[in-house]
Amino acid sequence: MSDAAFRWEAHGTDGPARAGTLHTAHGPVETPVFMPVGTAGTVKAMTADAVRATGARIGEAFAREIAASTGMQDFVAADVTYKSGPSSTHPAYKFRASARDLARFGLLYLRGGVWHGGQVVPAWWVRVSTRPHSRLARGLGYGWQWWTGSGHAFSPRVALRGASFWASGAGGQHVFVLPWCDLVLVHLVADTTQGIAGDGVARLLAAVLAGLS
């Protein structure tokens, strides 16, 4: 996904609830951006419009634009499954990925969307998606599918600095991107139905950060 292929033009204020135009290689798509609290609906709506505009399914597009560009070793298009339900007109897109491929994805965001000198994800998307559009307790925020925060935003056990952000998946799986210490940390679980308590992830993260100090 390059700036030439996708460009977002916001209409109105730059707040959490607005509309805009997603410019694609196949033409402009008018896209409502809604849900000031949380972004699942926002991303689903934008994704659905992008699918209609390009004709590519999400797994195929991710494999071509992101996985291939960053040298992911395990991901294939079939690792994305689609689940529809009564609560939304847009399906959920469930990704399965290895730790080393997720680390590449985190590093891509740590580097502002750049991989080996090429802009794989537009820099503006990285900036906007990893800043808080909703704010919760302890300085915790939520962007576009990324949690954000510093200090004890993730856990009282962990002291984050600067503009840290992380993705949370099923069963306690996480991708932490910590620009202040130039670190990407991936945590996966063997069984997502069992998972691991958030405190266990916090202890791991705290131990890693203590080892860096």
CSV table of C-alpha atoms in Angstrom, one decimal:
chain,number,residue,atom,x,y,z
A,1,MET,CA,0.0,0.0,0.0
A,2,SER,CA,1.7,3.1,-1.2
A,3,ASP,CA,0.8,6.8,-1.1
A,4,ALA,CA,0.1,6.5,-4.8
A,5,ALA,CA,-2.3,3.7,-4.3
A,6,PHE,CA,-4.2,4.9,-1.2
A,7,ARG,CA,-4.7,8.5,0.0
A,8,TRP,CA,-7.1,9.6,2.7
A,9,GLU,CA,-8.7,13.1,2.4
A,10,ALA,CA,-10.6,14.0,5.5
A,11,HIS,CA,-13.8,16.1,5.4
A,12,GLY,CA,-14.3,18.5,8.3
A,13,THR,CA,-12.4,18.5,11.5
A,14,ASP,CA,-9.6,16.1,12.4
A,15,GLY,CA,-11.4,14.6,15.3
A,16,PRO,CA,-12.5,11.1,16.0
A,17,ALA,CA,-15.8,11.3,14.1
A,18,ARG,CA,-15.6,12.5,10.5
A,19,ALA,CA,-16.0,11.4,6.9
A,20,GLY,CA,-13.7,11.6,4.0
A,21,THR,CA,-12.6,10.2,0.6
A,22,LEU,CA,-10.3,7.2,0.2
A,23,HIS,CA,-8.4,7.8,-3.1
A,24,THR,CA,-7.4,4.5,-4.6
A,25,ALA,CA,-5.7,3.5,-7.9
A,26,HIS,CA,-9.2,2.6,-9.1
A,27,GLY,CA,-10.8,5.9,-8.2
A,28,PRO,CA,-12.1,7.8,-5.2
A,29,VAL,CA,-14.4,6.1,-2.6
A,30,GLU,CA,-16.5,8.2,-0.2
A,31,THR,CA,-16.0,6.6,3.2
A,32,PRO,CA,-17.8,7.4,6.4
A,33,VAL,CA,-15.5,7.4,9.4
A,34,PHE,CA,-17.6,7.0,12.6
A,35,MET,CA,-17.5,5.4,16.1
A,36,PRO,CA,-15.6,8.0,18.2
A,37,VAL,CA,-15.3,5.2,20.8
A,38,GLY,CA,-13.3,2.4,19.3
A,39,THR,CA,-12.5,1.9,15.6
A,40,ALA,CA,-13.6,-1.5,14.6
A,41,GLY,CA,-16.6,-0.2,12.6
A,42,THR,CA,-14.4,2.6,11.1
A,43,VAL,CA,-11.8,0.2,9.8
A,44,LYS,CA,-14.4,-2.3,8.6
A,45,ALA,CA,-16.2,0.4,6.6
A,46,MET,CA,-13.0,1.7,5.1
A,47,THR,CA,-11.8,-1.9,4.4
A,48,ALA,CA,-15.1,-2.8,2.7
A,49,ASP,CA,-15.0,0.3,0.5
A,50,ALA,CA,-11.4,-0.5,-0.4
A,51,VAL,CA,-12.3,-4.1,-1.3
A,52,ARG,CA,-15.1,-2.8,-3.6
A,53,ALA,CA,-12.8,-0.3,-5.2
A,54,THR,CA,-9.9,-2.6,-5.8
A,55,GLY,CA,-11.6,-6.0,-6.2
A,56,ALA,CA,-9.0,-7.6,-3.9
A,57,ARG,CA,-9.9,-9.5,-0.7
A,58,ILE,CA,-8.1,-8.4,2.4
A,59,GLY,CA,-5.9,-11.5,2.7
A,60,GLU,CA,-4.8,-11.2,-0.9
A,61,ALA,CA,-4.1,-7.5,-0.6
A,62,PHE,CA,-2.2,-7.9,2.7
A,63,ALA,CA,-0.1,-10.7,1.2
A,64,ARG,CA,0.8,-8.7,-1.8
A,65,GLU,CA,1.2,-5.2,-0.4
A,66,ILE,CA,2.5,-5.8,3.1
A,67,ALA,CA,3.8,-9.4,3.6
A,68,ALA,CA,5.7,-9.5,0.3
A,69,SER,CA,7.1,-6.0,0.8
A,70,THR,CA,8.5,-6.8,4.2
A,71,GLY,CA,9.7,-10.3,3.6
A,72,MET,CA,7.3,-12.1,5.8
A,73,GLN,CA,8.2,-15.8,5.8
A,74,ASP,CA,5.0,-17.5,6.9
A,75,PHE,CA,2.0,-15.4,6.0
A,76,VAL,CA,-0.3,-16.5,3.2
A,77,ALA,CA,-3.6,-15.0,2.1
A,78,ALA,CA,-5.5,-18.0,3.6
A,79,ASP,CA,-4.4,-16.9,7.0
A,80,VAL,CA,-7.1,-14.3,6.9
A,81,THR,CA,-10.6,-15.6,7.6
A,82,TYR,CA,-13.9,-13.6,7.3
A,83,LYS,CA,-16.7,-13.8,9.8
A,84,SER,CA,-20.1,-12.1,9.4
A,85,GLY,CA,-22.6,-11.5,12.1
A,86,PRO,CA,-25.8,-9.7,12.9
A,87,SER,CA,-24.1,-6.8,14.7
A,88,SER,CA,-22.5,-5.4,11.6
A,89,THR,CA,-23.0,-5.2,7.9
A,90,HIS,CA,-19.2,-5.6,7.5
A,91,PRO,CA,-17.4,-8.9,8.2
A,92,ALA,CA,-14.6,-9.3,10.8
A,93,TYR,CA,-11.2,-10.0,9.3
A,94,LYS,CA,-9.3,-12.5,11.5
A,95,PHE,CA,-5.5,-12.7,10.9
A,96,ARG,CA,-3.2,-15.5,11.9
A,97,ALA,CA,0.5,-14.8,11.9
A,98,SER,CA,3.7,-16.1,13.3
A,99,ALA,CA,5.8,-14.1,15.8
A,100,ARG,CA,8.5,-13.3,13.3
A,101,ASP,CA,6.0,-12.0,10.8
A,102,LEU,CA,4.2,-9.9,13.4
A,103,ALA,CA,7.6,-8.5,14.5
A,104,ARG,CA,8.1,-7.4,10.9
A,105,PHE,CA,4.8,-5.7,11.0
A,106,GLY,CA,5.6,-3.9,14.2
A,107,LEU,CA,9.0,-2.9,12.9
A,108,LEU,CA,7.3,-1.4,9.8
A,109,TYR,CA,5.2,0.8,12.0
A,110,LEU,CA,8.2,1.6,14.2
A,111,ARG,CA,10.0,2.9,11.1
A,112,GLY,CA,7.0,5.1,10.0
A,113,GLY,CA,5.8,2.7,7.3
A,114,VAL,CA,9.2,2.5,5.6
A,115,TRP,CA,10.9,-0.8,4.7
A,116,HIS,CA,14.4,-0.8,3.3
A,117,GLY,CA,14.0,2.7,2.0
A,118,GLY,CA,10.6,2.2,0.4
A,119,GLN,CA,7.3,3.6,1.8
A,120,VAL,CA,5.1,0.5,2.2
A,121,VAL,CA,2.4,2.1,4.4
A,122,PRO,CA,1.8,5.8,4.0
A,123,ALA,CA,3.4,7.8,6.7
A,124,TRP,CA,0.2,9.8,7.4
A,125,TRP,CA,-1.6,6.5,8.0
A,126,VAL,CA,1.0,5.4,10.6
A,127,ARG,CA,0.7,8.7,12.4
A,128,VAL,CA,-3.1,8.9,12.5
A,129,SER,CA,-3.7,5.3,13.3
A,130,THR,CA,-1.3,5.2,16.2
A,131,ARG,CA,-2.5,8.4,18.0
A,132,PRO,CA,-5.4,8.2,20.4
A,133,HIS,CA,-8.9,9.0,19.1
A,134,SER,CA,-10.6,7.8,22.3
A,135,ARG,CA,-9.2,8.2,25.8
A,136,LEU,CA,-9.7,5.9,28.8
A,137,ALA,CA,-8.3,5.6,32.3
A,138,ARG,CA,-4.6,5.8,33.2
A,139,GLY,CA,-3.8,7.7,30.0
A,140,LEU,CA,-4.8,4.7,27.9
A,141,GLY,CA,-6.0,5.7,24.4
A,142,TYR,CA,-7.3,3.9,21.3
A,143,GLY,CA,-6.4,4.8,17.7
A,144,TRP,CA,-7.2,2.9,14.6
A,145,GLN,CA,-6.8,-0.7,15.8
A,146,TRP,CA,-3.8,0.3,18.0
A,147,TRP,CA,-3.9,1.0,21.7
A,148,THR,CA,-1.8,3.9,22.8
A,149,GLY,CA,-0.3,5.4,26.0
A,150,SER,CA,2.6,6.1,28.2
A,151,GLY,CA,3.4,5.7,31.9
A,152,HIS,CA,1.2,3.0,33.4
A,153,ALA,CA,-1.4,3.0,30.5
A,154,PHE,CA,-0.9,-0.7,29.7
A,155,SER,CA,-0.4,-1.9,33.3
A,156,PRO,CA,0.6,-0.6,36.8
A,157,ARG,CA,3.5,-3.0,36.5
A,158,VAL,CA,4.9,-1.3,33.4
A,159,ALA,CA,6.3,2.2,33.0
A,160,LEU,CA,6.1,3.2,29.3
A,161,ARG,CA,7.6,6.4,27.8
A,162,GLY,CA,6.7,8.6,24.9
A,163,ALA,CA,4.2,7.6,22.3
A,164,SER,CA,4.1,3.9,22.8
A,165,PHE,CA,1.4,1.8,21.0
A,166,TRP,CA,0.4,-1.8,20.8
A,167,ALA,CA,-2.0,-4.2,19.1
A,168,SER,CA,-4.0,-6.7,21.2
A,169,GLY,CA,-5.3,-10.0,19.8
A,170,ALA,CA,-7.2,-13.0,21.1
A,171,GLY,CA,-6.0,-14.8,24.3
A,172,GLY,CA,-3.5,-12.2,25.4
A,173,GLN,CA,-1.5,-11.9,22.1
A,174,HIS,CA,0.2,-8.6,21.6
A,175,VAL,CA,2.5,-6.6,19.3
A,176,PHE,CA,4.2,-3.8,21.3
A,177,VAL,CA,5.9,-0.9,19.4
A,178,LEU,CA,8.0,1.2,21.7
A,179,PRO,CA,9.8,4.0,19.8
A,180,TRP,CA,11.4,5.4,22.9
A,181,CYS,CA,13.7,2.4,23.2
A,182,ASP,CA,13.6,1.3,19.5
A,183,LEU,CA,11.9,-2.0,20.4
A,184,VAL,CA,9.2,-4.3,19.0
A,185,LEU,CA,8.0,-7.1,21.3
A,186,VAL,CA,5.6,-9.8,20.2
A,187,HIS,CA,3.8,-12.1,22.6
A,188,LEU,CA,1.8,-15.1,21.2
A,189,VAL,CA,-0.1,-17.9,22.9
A,190,ALA,CA,-0.4,-21.6,21.9
A,191,ASP,CA,-4.1,-21.7,22.6
A,192,THR,CA,-6.2,-18.6,22.1
A,193,THR,CA,-9.2,-20.2,23.8
A,194,GLN,CA,-7.2,-20.4,27.1
A,195,GLY,CA,-5.0,-17.4,26.6
A,196,ILE,CA,-3.0,-15.7,29.3
A,197,ALA,CA,-4.0,-13.1,31.9
A,198,GLY,CA,-3.0,-9.5,31.1
A,199,ASP,CA,-0.9,-9.4,34.3
A,200,GLY,CA,1.3,-12.2,32.9
A,201,VAL,CA,2.0,-10.2,29.7
A,202,ALA,CA,2.7,-7.1,31.9
A,203,ARG,CA,5.3,-9.1,33.9
A,204,LEU,CA,7.0,-10.2,30.7
A,205,LEU,CA,7.1,-6.7,29.3
A,206,ALA,CA,8.4,-5.3,32.6
A,207,ALA,CA,11.2,-7.9,32.7
A,208,VAL,CA,12.3,-7.1,29.2
A,209,LEU,CA,12.3,-3.3,29.8
A,210,ALA,CA,14.2,-3.8,33.1
A,211,GLY,CA,16.9,-5.8,31.1
A,212,LEU,CA,17.3,-2.8,28.8
A,213,SER,CA,17.9,-0.3,31.5
